[in-house]
C-alpha cells in the first residue's frame, strides 16, 4: 500500500481544520446521547410495555434485555423498483437477529420517491426536499430509546443521503446500510439512448419509446445505469457502511441473503455493551467523507452528490465544499466507465471487478484513507475483496486484474487523468461541470445564450427550430429556493440532438441534472441561484456566455451590474408543492447542501 497522495492529504487536513469546532460539537452530542439513550433498563415500564406489545415471539427476549434490539428503518414501497425487494426484508432480518440472541423491530418507514417517475413532472419539485423529509422520518424512527443498533434499508437518489443524515444525529448507534441490489441488465444502453433521441426528433412513436424504456427498466432492483442511486451504493462502500462488497449483488440471490444476514449479525455485535463498539458517528468522519468523494471521482459518479455530500458531511459536523471536491478531482484519475460514461452497466461493472477492484486500486495508489472505522469485521482493506459463497458460507476472495478494460482500468492507465468534476467560477457564480461523459473538444463552449425559466419552454423552442445554432441554453429559477431544484434530465435529449447536428451547445442552470445526464456540457447547480437577484437573473437573450472546464470559467461579457434582475416567479401550488414552502424559504445554497433542515438546525 502506497503512502497517502499529497493532494488527498492536503485536502483532508484542510477539511479537518475547517471542521474542528463543528466536529467536536458533534462528537460531544453523540457521546451525551449515548449516555442518555444507552440503556433500556432506565426507561419506564409503561414505555417498555408499549414498545414490546407488538413484538409477539420476541417479547421474552426483549424483557430479558440480554441481546441487542435493532431498529430497522425502511424506505420500502413497490412503486420504486429498487425498493420493491424490501417488502419481505423485516421478516428475514428478525430471523437473522434471533440467530445471535438479538431482536429487531421496524422502527419506522420513510418516503421513497423515484426521480425516474417524476422526471419533467411537477412532483420533481418535491424531490430534493424529500431528502430532508427522509432524514426527519429517520430521526422520528430512532427517537424511541429502544435500540442498540440500526439497519437502514434504502438505495435511491435522495433516500440514502436522507437516511444517513437522520441516522447521524443518533451517531452513538452502530448502523449498517443494507442494499437490495440492481435488476438484471436490460436492452443495451446505446439502444435506449437511440430511441430517446429518435422520439425527440419525432421519428419514433410514443408506443415505441415506452416499449424501449420498459425493456430497460424491467424488473425489481435498482436501475442499472450509474446514476445517483448506484453512486449512493458506491459511496456507502467507500465509507465502509455496507458489509464489504454488498453494493451490486442482485436481489433474490443466495449471496444477497448471506450478505443481509451478515449485516444483522454485525450490527448486533457492534453495540456499546460488546468489545467491538463501532458507532456510526465515529465511522463517518472527515476521512470517510474524503473517501466517498474520491470514489465519486474515480468512478464518474452522479453530479447530485456535489449537493448531497456536503449535506451528509454537515450532519456529522464535517465541512466539505466544492473547492475540496474540485481539488481532489485534479488528483484522482477516472478508472471506471459505467453508463452513461461508458457502454456497460453496473452489472457488467461488478462482473469486471466492481468495487473491490476500485477500492484496491485506490488504496494501493494512496488515493483512499485505509484507516477509517468500518462496519466490517476488519479494516477498510476488506472492501478491496469480493464476496462469494463456499458451501453456502459467506467468504471474501481477492480481486484480480480488471476483467474488462473498457470498464475498469488501473490507476496507472486510467480512462482520464482526473476525476471529471470541475468547479466553474466567474461573474455568473459558482457551478459544477462533469467532464467525464463529455468529449474534451466540448469542454469550452462560448456562444450567445437563450434564456428560459422552465423545461417546457426549452422543448417548445427546440421544436420550433429556434435553437438550431450554436447556443448556451440558460434555464434559471430552478434553484432550491425557487422551486425545490428539480432535475432537468428531460433537457438532455433535445440538447443532444442539437449537438449531434454539429452545433456547439451548452447548458447553464441553477437547477440539477442527474447522474444520467450524459454528453452535453453543462454548468449546473449554479449558485447563488437566480431567485433573489443572482447573476443568472440578469442575463438576457443574446448575451455571450462562456462555459469552460479547462480554465474553470463561467462568465458573460455582458455588464450585469447595470441591469435589474428578472422578476422572481410566483410560487406554484398543486402536487403538494405548497406544503414545502418553508423548505424553499429557508434552504441554503447548493454548495452547502440546499437544506432548510440543516440551515435552521444550526448544522
XYZ file of C-alpha atoms in Angstrom:
603
model
C 0.000 0.000 0.000
C 1.432 3.355 -1.059
C 1.870 6.425 1.065
C -1.061 8.819 1.001
C -1.299 11.016 -2.089
C -0.140 14.591 -1.364
C -3.350 16.237 -2.603
C -5.502 13.787 -0.659
C -3.506 14.541 2.481
C -3.669 18.310 1.906
C -7.438 18.380 1.313
C -8.075 16.064 4.257
C -6.074 18.259 6.613
C -7.950 21.339 5.375
C -11.312 19.644 5.930
C -10.226 18.549 9.422
C -9.140 22.086 10.272
C -12.275 23.700 8.825
C -14.406 21.194 10.746
C -12.602 21.381 14.065
C -15.301 23.223 16.015
C -18.337 21.621 14.365
C -16.920 18.101 14.534
C -16.025 18.488 18.202
C -19.544 19.694 18.964
C -20.982 16.727 17.067
C -18.865 14.167 18.914
C -19.850 15.743 22.218
C -23.510 15.477 21.192
C -23.426 11.778 20.341
C -21.451 10.995 23.493
C -24.216 12.641 25.543
C -26.884 10.866 23.525
C -25.158 7.547 24.048
C -25.182 8.111 27.786
C -28.792 9.307 27.823
C -30.247 6.648 25.488
C -27.830 3.802 26.065
C -29.739 1.514 28.430
C -33.376 0.428 28.099
C -33.426 -0.600 31.753
C -33.610 3.099 32.622
C -36.831 3.529 30.617
C -40.116 3.289 32.495
C -42.016 0.004 32.460
C -45.038 1.657 30.828
C -42.857 2.891 27.969
C -41.284 -0.540 27.526
C -44.682 -2.254 27.541
C -45.804 -0.053 24.660
C -42.670 -0.931 22.696
C -42.920 -4.666 23.366
C -46.674 -5.099 22.890
C -46.467 -5.932 19.215
C -43.257 -7.970 19.348
C -45.005 -11.342 19.766
C -42.368 -14.116 19.859
C -39.586 -11.625 20.652
C -41.222 -10.290 23.826
C -39.427 -12.593 26.250
C -36.023 -11.816 24.730
C -36.719 -8.100 24.910
C -37.804 -8.308 28.530
C -34.625 -10.207 29.419
C -32.532 -7.409 27.877
C -29.655 -9.780 27.166
C -29.352 -9.183 23.431
C -29.300 -6.119 21.204
C -32.571 -4.725 19.915
C -32.063 -3.482 16.361
C -34.149 -0.726 14.821
C -34.988 -1.182 11.128
C -35.679 1.985 9.152
C -37.149 1.045 5.794
C -37.880 3.038 2.660
C -39.921 0.177 1.183
C -42.518 0.773 -1.458
C -43.324 -1.321 -4.506
C -43.700 1.552 -6.966
C -39.957 2.093 -6.851
C -38.275 -0.941 -8.409
C -35.118 -0.636 -6.318
C -37.123 -0.783 -3.092
C -39.666 -3.429 -4.066
C -37.436 -6.251 -2.715
C -37.514 -4.691 0.774
C -41.134 -5.758 1.295
C -40.179 -9.095 2.906
C -36.916 -7.960 4.462
C -38.150 -7.329 8.043
C -39.298 -10.952 8.403
C -35.896 -12.270 7.345
C -33.898 -9.727 9.340
C -35.759 -10.676 12.519
C -34.877 -14.330 11.962
C -31.220 -13.445 11.438
C -31.281 -11.384 14.660
C -32.631 -14.322 16.677
C -29.723 -16.446 15.457
C -27.355 -14.315 17.570
C -29.664 -13.714 20.523
C -30.803 -10.308 19.296
C -34.158 -8.876 18.315
C -35.245 -6.486 15.580
C -38.188 -4.157 15.110
C -39.274 -1.936 12.255
C -38.629 1.416 13.904
C -40.218 3.415 11.123
C -40.678 3.972 7.439
C -39.612 6.828 5.219
C -40.929 8.058 1.888
C -39.000 6.998 -1.185
C -39.862 8.903 -4.319
C -38.488 7.958 -7.709
C -36.890 10.682 -9.783
C -37.325 8.447 -12.815
C -41.108 8.582 -12.373
C -41.253 12.317 -11.619
C -38.819 13.495 -14.348
C -40.315 16.520 -16.076
C -43.411 16.435 -13.847
C -44.366 18.836 -11.065
C -43.666 16.151 -8.463
C -39.955 16.598 -9.205
C -40.133 19.884 -7.312
C -40.554 17.831 -4.119
C -37.633 15.544 -4.910
C -34.635 17.264 -3.343
C -36.554 18.230 -0.218
C -37.731 14.631 0.148
C -34.156 14.023 1.334
C -34.798 16.232 4.368
C -38.193 14.607 4.944
C -36.449 11.212 4.936
C -33.862 12.493 7.416
C -36.653 13.789 9.646
C -38.537 10.491 9.341
C -35.378 8.589 10.274
C -34.931 10.783 13.335
C -38.518 10.132 14.398
C -37.962 6.391 13.975
C -34.812 6.365 16.104
C -36.125 8.791 18.732
C -37.594 5.910 20.739
C -34.912 4.933 23.262
C -35.323 1.257 22.373
C -32.446 0.457 20.056
C -28.879 -0.744 20.407
C -28.189 -0.512 16.678
C -29.887 0.270 13.393
C -30.250 -1.076 9.856
C -31.013 1.356 7.027
C -32.988 -0.098 4.116
C -32.721 2.305 1.202
C -30.954 2.737 -2.108
C -32.028 5.536 -4.396
C -31.343 9.168 -5.104
C -32.372 11.167 -2.033
C -33.097 8.150 0.138
C -29.582 7.112 1.158
C -28.422 10.686 1.863
C -31.585 11.300 3.881
C -31.233 8.070 5.849
C -27.604 8.862 6.613
C -28.318 12.455 7.636
C -31.047 11.329 10.017
C -29.085 8.377 11.394
C -26.035 10.545 12.045
C -27.995 12.529 14.626
C -28.130 9.214 16.506
C -24.476 8.589 15.814
C -23.966 6.711 19.090
C -25.725 3.737 17.483
C -23.888 1.234 15.290
C -25.618 1.422 11.906
C -25.325 -0.566 8.679
C -26.816 0.236 5.270
C -28.439 -2.765 3.595
C -28.844 -2.512 -0.204
C -31.064 -4.877 -2.176
C -29.086 -4.799 -5.437
C -29.577 -3.973 -9.133
C -32.084 -5.512 -11.544
C -30.646 -7.727 -14.299
C -29.348 -5.987 -17.415
C -31.985 -4.959 -19.947
C -31.582 -3.717 -23.529
C -28.223 -2.131 -24.433
C -27.909 1.435 -23.178
C -26.998 2.739 -26.635
C -30.259 1.356 -27.969
C -32.237 3.082 -25.199
C -30.452 6.360 -25.934
C -31.033 5.943 -29.693
C -34.796 5.562 -29.290
C -34.959 8.554 -26.919
C -33.285 10.780 -29.472
C -35.485 9.464 -32.287
C -38.532 10.330 -30.186
C -37.144 13.813 -29.509
C -36.819 14.289 -33.283
C -40.345 12.985 -33.926
C -39.024 9.844 -35.633
C -40.275 7.318 -33.069
C -43.786 6.904 -31.662
C -44.736 7.108 -28.005
C -45.516 3.376 -28.067
C -42.033 2.621 -29.394
C -40.474 4.833 -26.736
C -42.437 3.166 -23.926
C -41.521 -0.299 -25.190
C -37.858 0.685 -25.234
C -37.977 2.169 -21.738
C -39.749 -0.893 -20.310
C -37.126 -3.158 -21.854
C -34.540 -1.178 -19.911
C -36.389 -0.762 -16.595
C -37.986 -4.164 -16.440
C -37.999 -5.846 -13.011
C -37.389 -5.379 -9.265
C -33.998 -3.942 -8.393
C -32.062 -0.746 -8.866
C -31.863 0.787 -12.352
C -28.599 -0.417 -13.843
C -27.110 2.840 -15.128
C -24.572 4.645 -12.938
C -26.792 7.455 -11.763
C -27.366 8.767 -8.269
C -28.811 5.526 -6.870
C -25.821 3.392 -7.795
C -23.444 6.234 -6.905
C -25.032 6.054 -3.434
C -24.145 2.373 -3.213
C -20.583 3.037 -4.336
C -20.211 5.751 -1.699
C -21.528 3.552 1.102
C -18.796 1.050 0.187
C -16.177 3.806 0.137
C -17.302 4.935 3.607
C -17.322 1.402 4.988
C -21.044 1.458 5.808
C -22.007 -1.693 3.875
C -20.976 -5.233 4.558
C -17.969 -5.371 2.170
C -18.929 -5.931 -1.454
C -22.692 -5.641 -0.910
C -23.481 -2.877 -3.365
C -24.155 -4.665 -6.639
C -25.313 -8.182 -5.724
C -28.702 -8.791 -7.361
C -31.941 -9.245 -5.388
C -33.228 -12.701 -4.521
C -29.896 -14.478 -4.816
C -28.392 -16.691 -2.136
C -25.377 -14.401 -1.902
C -27.638 -11.383 -1.385
C -29.333 -13.124 1.520
C -25.996 -14.159 3.025
C -24.835 -10.535 2.982
C -28.098 -9.372 4.578
C -27.645 -11.974 7.297
C -24.086 -10.803 7.922
C -25.347 -7.213 8.257
C -27.708 -8.219 11.057
C -25.066 -10.267 12.847
C -22.530 -7.447 12.590
C -24.806 -4.676 13.864
C -25.739 -6.881 16.820
C -22.040 -7.369 17.594
C -21.065 -3.691 17.340
C -23.105 -2.385 20.249
C -21.846 -0.422 23.200
C -22.044 -3.408 25.554
C -19.700 -5.528 23.422
C -15.982 -5.388 22.733
C -16.268 -4.106 19.139
C -18.200 -0.858 19.516
C -18.420 0.933 16.159
C -20.875 3.833 16.403
C -21.963 5.461 13.157
C -20.767 8.907 14.228
C -17.211 7.619 14.554
C -17.369 5.687 11.261
C -18.439 8.811 9.336
C -15.567 11.215 9.939
C -13.531 13.563 7.745
C -11.564 10.706 6.177
C -14.699 8.737 5.346
C -16.196 11.798 3.629
C -12.973 12.227 1.620
C -13.103 8.541 0.644
C -16.668 8.992 -0.589
C -15.596 11.976 -2.700
C -12.648 10.038 -4.116
C -14.928 7.150 -5.065
C -17.318 9.568 -6.768
C -14.456 10.983 -8.843
C -12.731 7.693 -9.634
C -15.951 6.145 -10.962
C -17.528 9.179 -12.667
C -20.482 9.170 -10.271
C -23.542 11.375 -10.136
C -23.294 15.162 -10.007
C -26.139 15.125 -7.486
C -23.553 14.245 -4.876
C -21.968 17.658 -5.229
C -25.062 18.643 -3.226
C -25.606 15.525 -1.120
C -22.019 15.026 0.035
C -21.713 18.442 1.738
C -25.123 17.870 3.349
C -24.231 14.404 4.656
C -20.918 15.751 5.925
C -22.649 18.597 7.796
C -24.853 16.100 9.628
C -21.622 14.634 11.072
C -20.105 18.015 11.865
C -17.797 17.928 8.825
C -17.405 20.918 6.494
C -16.779 19.854 2.876
C -17.262 22.135 -0.155
C -16.784 22.337 -3.927
C -13.230 23.634 -3.585
C -12.367 20.369 -1.834
C -14.170 18.289 -4.451
C -12.568 20.112 -7.384
C -9.075 19.899 -5.912
C -9.475 16.174 -5.294
C -10.711 15.798 -8.872
C -7.360 17.048 -10.136
C -5.563 14.203 -8.330
C -7.984 11.286 -8.715
C -7.990 9.568 -12.110
C -11.114 8.147 -13.724
C -10.657 4.361 -13.534
C -14.238 3.244 -14.239
C -16.529 3.918 -17.173
C -20.090 2.871 -16.473
C -23.101 4.038 -18.491
C -23.740 6.919 -19.165
C -19.955 7.454 -19.143
C -19.314 4.079 -20.787
C -21.189 1.340 -22.597
C -21.647 -1.203 -19.799
C -23.965 -1.039 -16.793
C -23.375 -1.749 -13.099
C -23.852 -5.496 -13.544
C -21.040 -5.537 -16.078
C -19.021 -3.232 -13.825
C -19.414 -5.686 -10.948
C -18.508 -8.649 -13.158
C -15.341 -6.850 -14.293
C -14.141 -6.442 -10.697
C -16.503 -3.817 -9.347
C -15.984 -2.006 -6.087
C -13.398 -4.494 -4.847
C -11.173 -3.636 -7.796
C -11.758 0.134 -7.474
C -11.014 0.202 -3.748
C -7.953 -1.995 -4.165
C -6.550 0.339 -6.821
C -7.247 3.454 -4.761
C -5.674 2.009 -1.619
C -2.636 0.724 -3.487
C -2.008 4.161 -5.032
C -2.556 6.133 -1.820
C -5.781 7.680 -3.081
C -8.037 6.485 -0.257
C -7.723 6.545 3.504
C -7.123 2.992 4.779
C -7.633 3.924 8.435
C -11.376 4.548 8.563
C -13.630 2.709 11.013
C -15.905 0.390 9.017
C -18.848 -1.873 9.822
C -16.960 -4.916 8.527
C -15.140 -7.427 10.686
C -11.755 -5.957 9.804
C -10.480 -2.713 8.339
C -11.050 -0.933 5.032
C -8.766 -3.327 3.149
C -11.589 -5.892 3.443
C -13.528 -3.770 0.949
C -10.890 -4.484 -1.696
C -12.157 -8.066 -1.855
C -15.347 -9.532 -3.314
C -17.940 -11.655 -1.540
C -18.892 -15.166 -2.566
C -20.230 -18.447 -1.214
C -18.250 -21.549 -0.319
C -20.549 -24.434 0.629
C -23.213 -21.851 1.449
C -20.819 -19.977 3.743
C -20.076 -16.313 3.079
C -16.447 -15.739 2.155
C -14.396 -12.944 0.616
C -11.906 -13.504 -2.176
C -9.090 -11.456 -3.617
C -9.938 -9.416 -6.717
C -7.521 -9.845 -9.588
C -6.887 -7.622 -12.621
C -9.785 -5.977 -14.417
C -11.853 -8.476 -16.382
C -12.898 -5.775 -18.863
C -10.581 -2.859 -19.588
C -13.382 -0.985 -21.368
C -14.989 -0.632 -17.923
C -12.207 -0.791 -15.333
C -8.585 0.218 -15.600
C -5.706 0.585 -13.136
C -4.677 3.948 -11.725
C -1.519 3.706 -13.830
C -3.557 3.549 -17.058
C -6.830 5.415 -16.406
C -9.543 6.433 -18.826
C -8.865 10.051 -17.920
C -6.194 11.582 -15.707
C -8.672 13.361 -13.440
C -11.984 12.699 -11.773
C -14.126 14.805 -14.067
C -15.834 17.087 -11.545
C -14.787 20.685 -12.191
C -15.662 23.822 -10.263
C -16.521 26.735 -12.548
C -16.431 30.300 -11.234
C -16.908 33.766 -12.680
C -19.358 36.618 -12.876
C -22.219 34.130 -13.279
C -21.452 32.450 -9.936
C -20.115 29.020 -8.965
C -21.200 25.830 -10.705
C -20.274 22.193 -11.278
C -19.245 20.708 -14.624
C -18.998 16.926 -15.019
C -16.375 16.314 -17.684
C -16.201 12.520 -17.533
C -19.039 11.978 -20.018
C -18.243 14.969 -22.256
C -15.786 14.870 -25.178
C -12.813 17.107 -24.446
C -13.374 19.251 -27.550
C -16.665 20.319 -25.958
C -15.196 21.384 -22.611
C -15.208 25.005 -23.806
C -18.363 26.488 -25.286
C -18.780 30.213 -25.941
C -21.931 31.358 -27.690
C -24.930 33.678 -27.444
C -27.353 32.491 -24.798
C -31.067 31.848 -24.888
C -32.728 32.315 -21.520
C -35.622 30.188 -20.259
C -37.415 29.825 -16.952
C -38.688 26.252 -17.251
C -38.154 22.992 -19.159
C -41.308 23.097 -21.318
C -40.209 26.422 -22.818
C -36.917 24.840 -23.914
C -38.770 21.941 -25.502
C -41.105 24.316 -27.339
C -38.214 26.405 -28.668
C -36.440 23.246 -29.817
C -39.484 22.003 -31.697
C -39.913 25.418 -33.334
C -36.314 25.294 -34.609
C -35.301 28.349 -32.576
C -32.260 26.596 -31.041
C -30.827 25.172 -34.273
C -27.498 27.006 -33.902
C -24.565 27.449 -31.562
C -26.224 28.314 -28.252
C -25.817 28.327 -24.486
C -29.206 27.396 -23.083
C -29.781 29.081 -19.708
C -32.563 27.658 -17.542
C -32.942 29.791 -14.430
C -35.220 29.966 -11.382
C -34.627 26.244 -10.848
C -32.688 26.566 -7.585
C -33.665 25.218 -4.160
C -35.380 28.413 -3.015
C -37.202 28.976 -6.317
C -38.912 25.648 -6.865
C -37.035 22.952 -4.926
C -34.275 22.460 -7.511
C -35.818 19.761 -9.742
C -33.670 17.621 -12.016
C -33.771 18.824 -15.603
C -32.983 15.491 -17.218
C -35.602 15.981 -19.947
C -33.389 18.679 -21.448
C -30.737 16.127 -22.391
C -32.380 14.540 -25.494
C -33.136 17.813 -27.377
C -29.757 19.332 -26.483
C -28.119 16.085 -27.565
C -29.900 16.314 -30.914
C -28.592 19.863 -31.434
C -25.087 18.713 -30.567
C -25.335 15.779 -32.986
C -26.309 18.236 -35.740
C -22.895 19.828 -35.339
C -23.825 22.796 -33.167
C -21.789 23.869 -30.160
C -24.270 23.651 -27.318
C -24.070 24.011 -23.534
C -26.464 24.278 -20.622
C -26.217 26.687 -17.687
C -28.689 26.313 -14.838
C -29.206 26.784 -11.135
C -31.136 23.509 -11.228
C -29.936 19.931 -11.028
C -29.004 17.373 -13.643
C -28.888 13.721 -12.695
C -26.097 11.192 -12.896
C -27.630 10.106 -16.202
C -27.218 13.487 -17.870
C -24.657 12.342 -20.399
C -22.728 14.016 -23.173
C -23.923 17.654 -23.252
C -21.583 20.116 -21.482
C -23.435 21.650 -18.558
C -22.695 24.144 -15.790
C -25.174 23.032 -13.160
C -26.136 23.832 -9.557
C -25.179 27.445 -10.289
C -25.031 29.411 -7.050
C -26.142 31.950 -5.972
C -29.388 30.957 -7.620
C -31.418 33.331 -9.765
C -34.155 33.806 -7.161
C -33.460 36.938 -5.181
C -31.237 38.541 -7.824
C -28.463 36.027 -8.519
C -26.374 36.649 -11.669
C -28.468 34.377 -13.884
C -31.461 36.635 -13.200
C -29.636 39.451 -15.044
C -28.846 37.559 -18.257
C -30.735 38.386 -21.450
C -31.151 36.568 -24.745
C -28.105 37.109 -26.942
C -25.590 37.739 -24.155
C -22.389 35.841 -24.909
C -21.765 33.202 -22.228
C -18.592 31.156 -21.779
C -18.578 27.736 -20.128
C -15.043 26.377 -19.842
C -13.982 23.291 -17.901
C -10.357 23.832 -18.985
C -9.909 27.166 -17.205
C -12.800 26.729 -14.762
C -14.687 29.736 -16.105
C -18.384 30.575 -16.061
C -18.843 34.098 -17.332
C -20.530 36.533 -19.652
C -19.188 39.565 -21.470
C -22.388 41.449 -20.617
C -22.315 44.155 -17.942
C -24.700 42.647 -15.408
C -24.207 45.379 -12.833
C -26.188 47.855 -14.912
C -29.278 45.648 -15.136
C -32.248 44.952 -12.927
C -32.815 41.248 -12.253
C -35.764 39.490 -13.796
C -38.771 39.274 -11.513
C -38.898 36.251 -9.225
C -41.520 33.738 -10.360
C -44.614 33.237 -8.227
C -44.786 30.144 -6.063
C -46.850 27.384 -7.630
C -49.459 25.317 -5.818
C -50.532 21.776 -6.589
C -48.955 18.323 -6.231
C -48.304 19.271 -2.604
C -45.745 21.922 -3.525
C -47.373 24.456 -1.220
C -46.628 22.170 1.754
C -42.909 22.620 1.112
C -42.948 26.421 1.208
C -40.940 26.569 4.433
C -38.262 24.305 2.968
C -37.884 26.555 -0.071
C -37.879 29.710 2.009
C -35.145 28.600 4.403
C -32.975 26.450 2.114
C -29.345 27.418 1.839
C -27.216 27.240 -1.313
C -26.458 24.198 -3.441
C -22.824 24.148 -2.343
C -23.873 23.896 1.314
C -26.311 21.078 0.544
C -29.508 23.029 -0.242
C -31.133 22.132 3.066
C -33.539 24.189 5.156
C -33.340 21.498 7.842
C -29.579 21.825 8.293
C -29.598 25.609 7.922
C -32.271 26.237 10.540
C -30.985 23.446 12.793
C -27.646 25.170 13.246
C -25.641 22.454 11.485
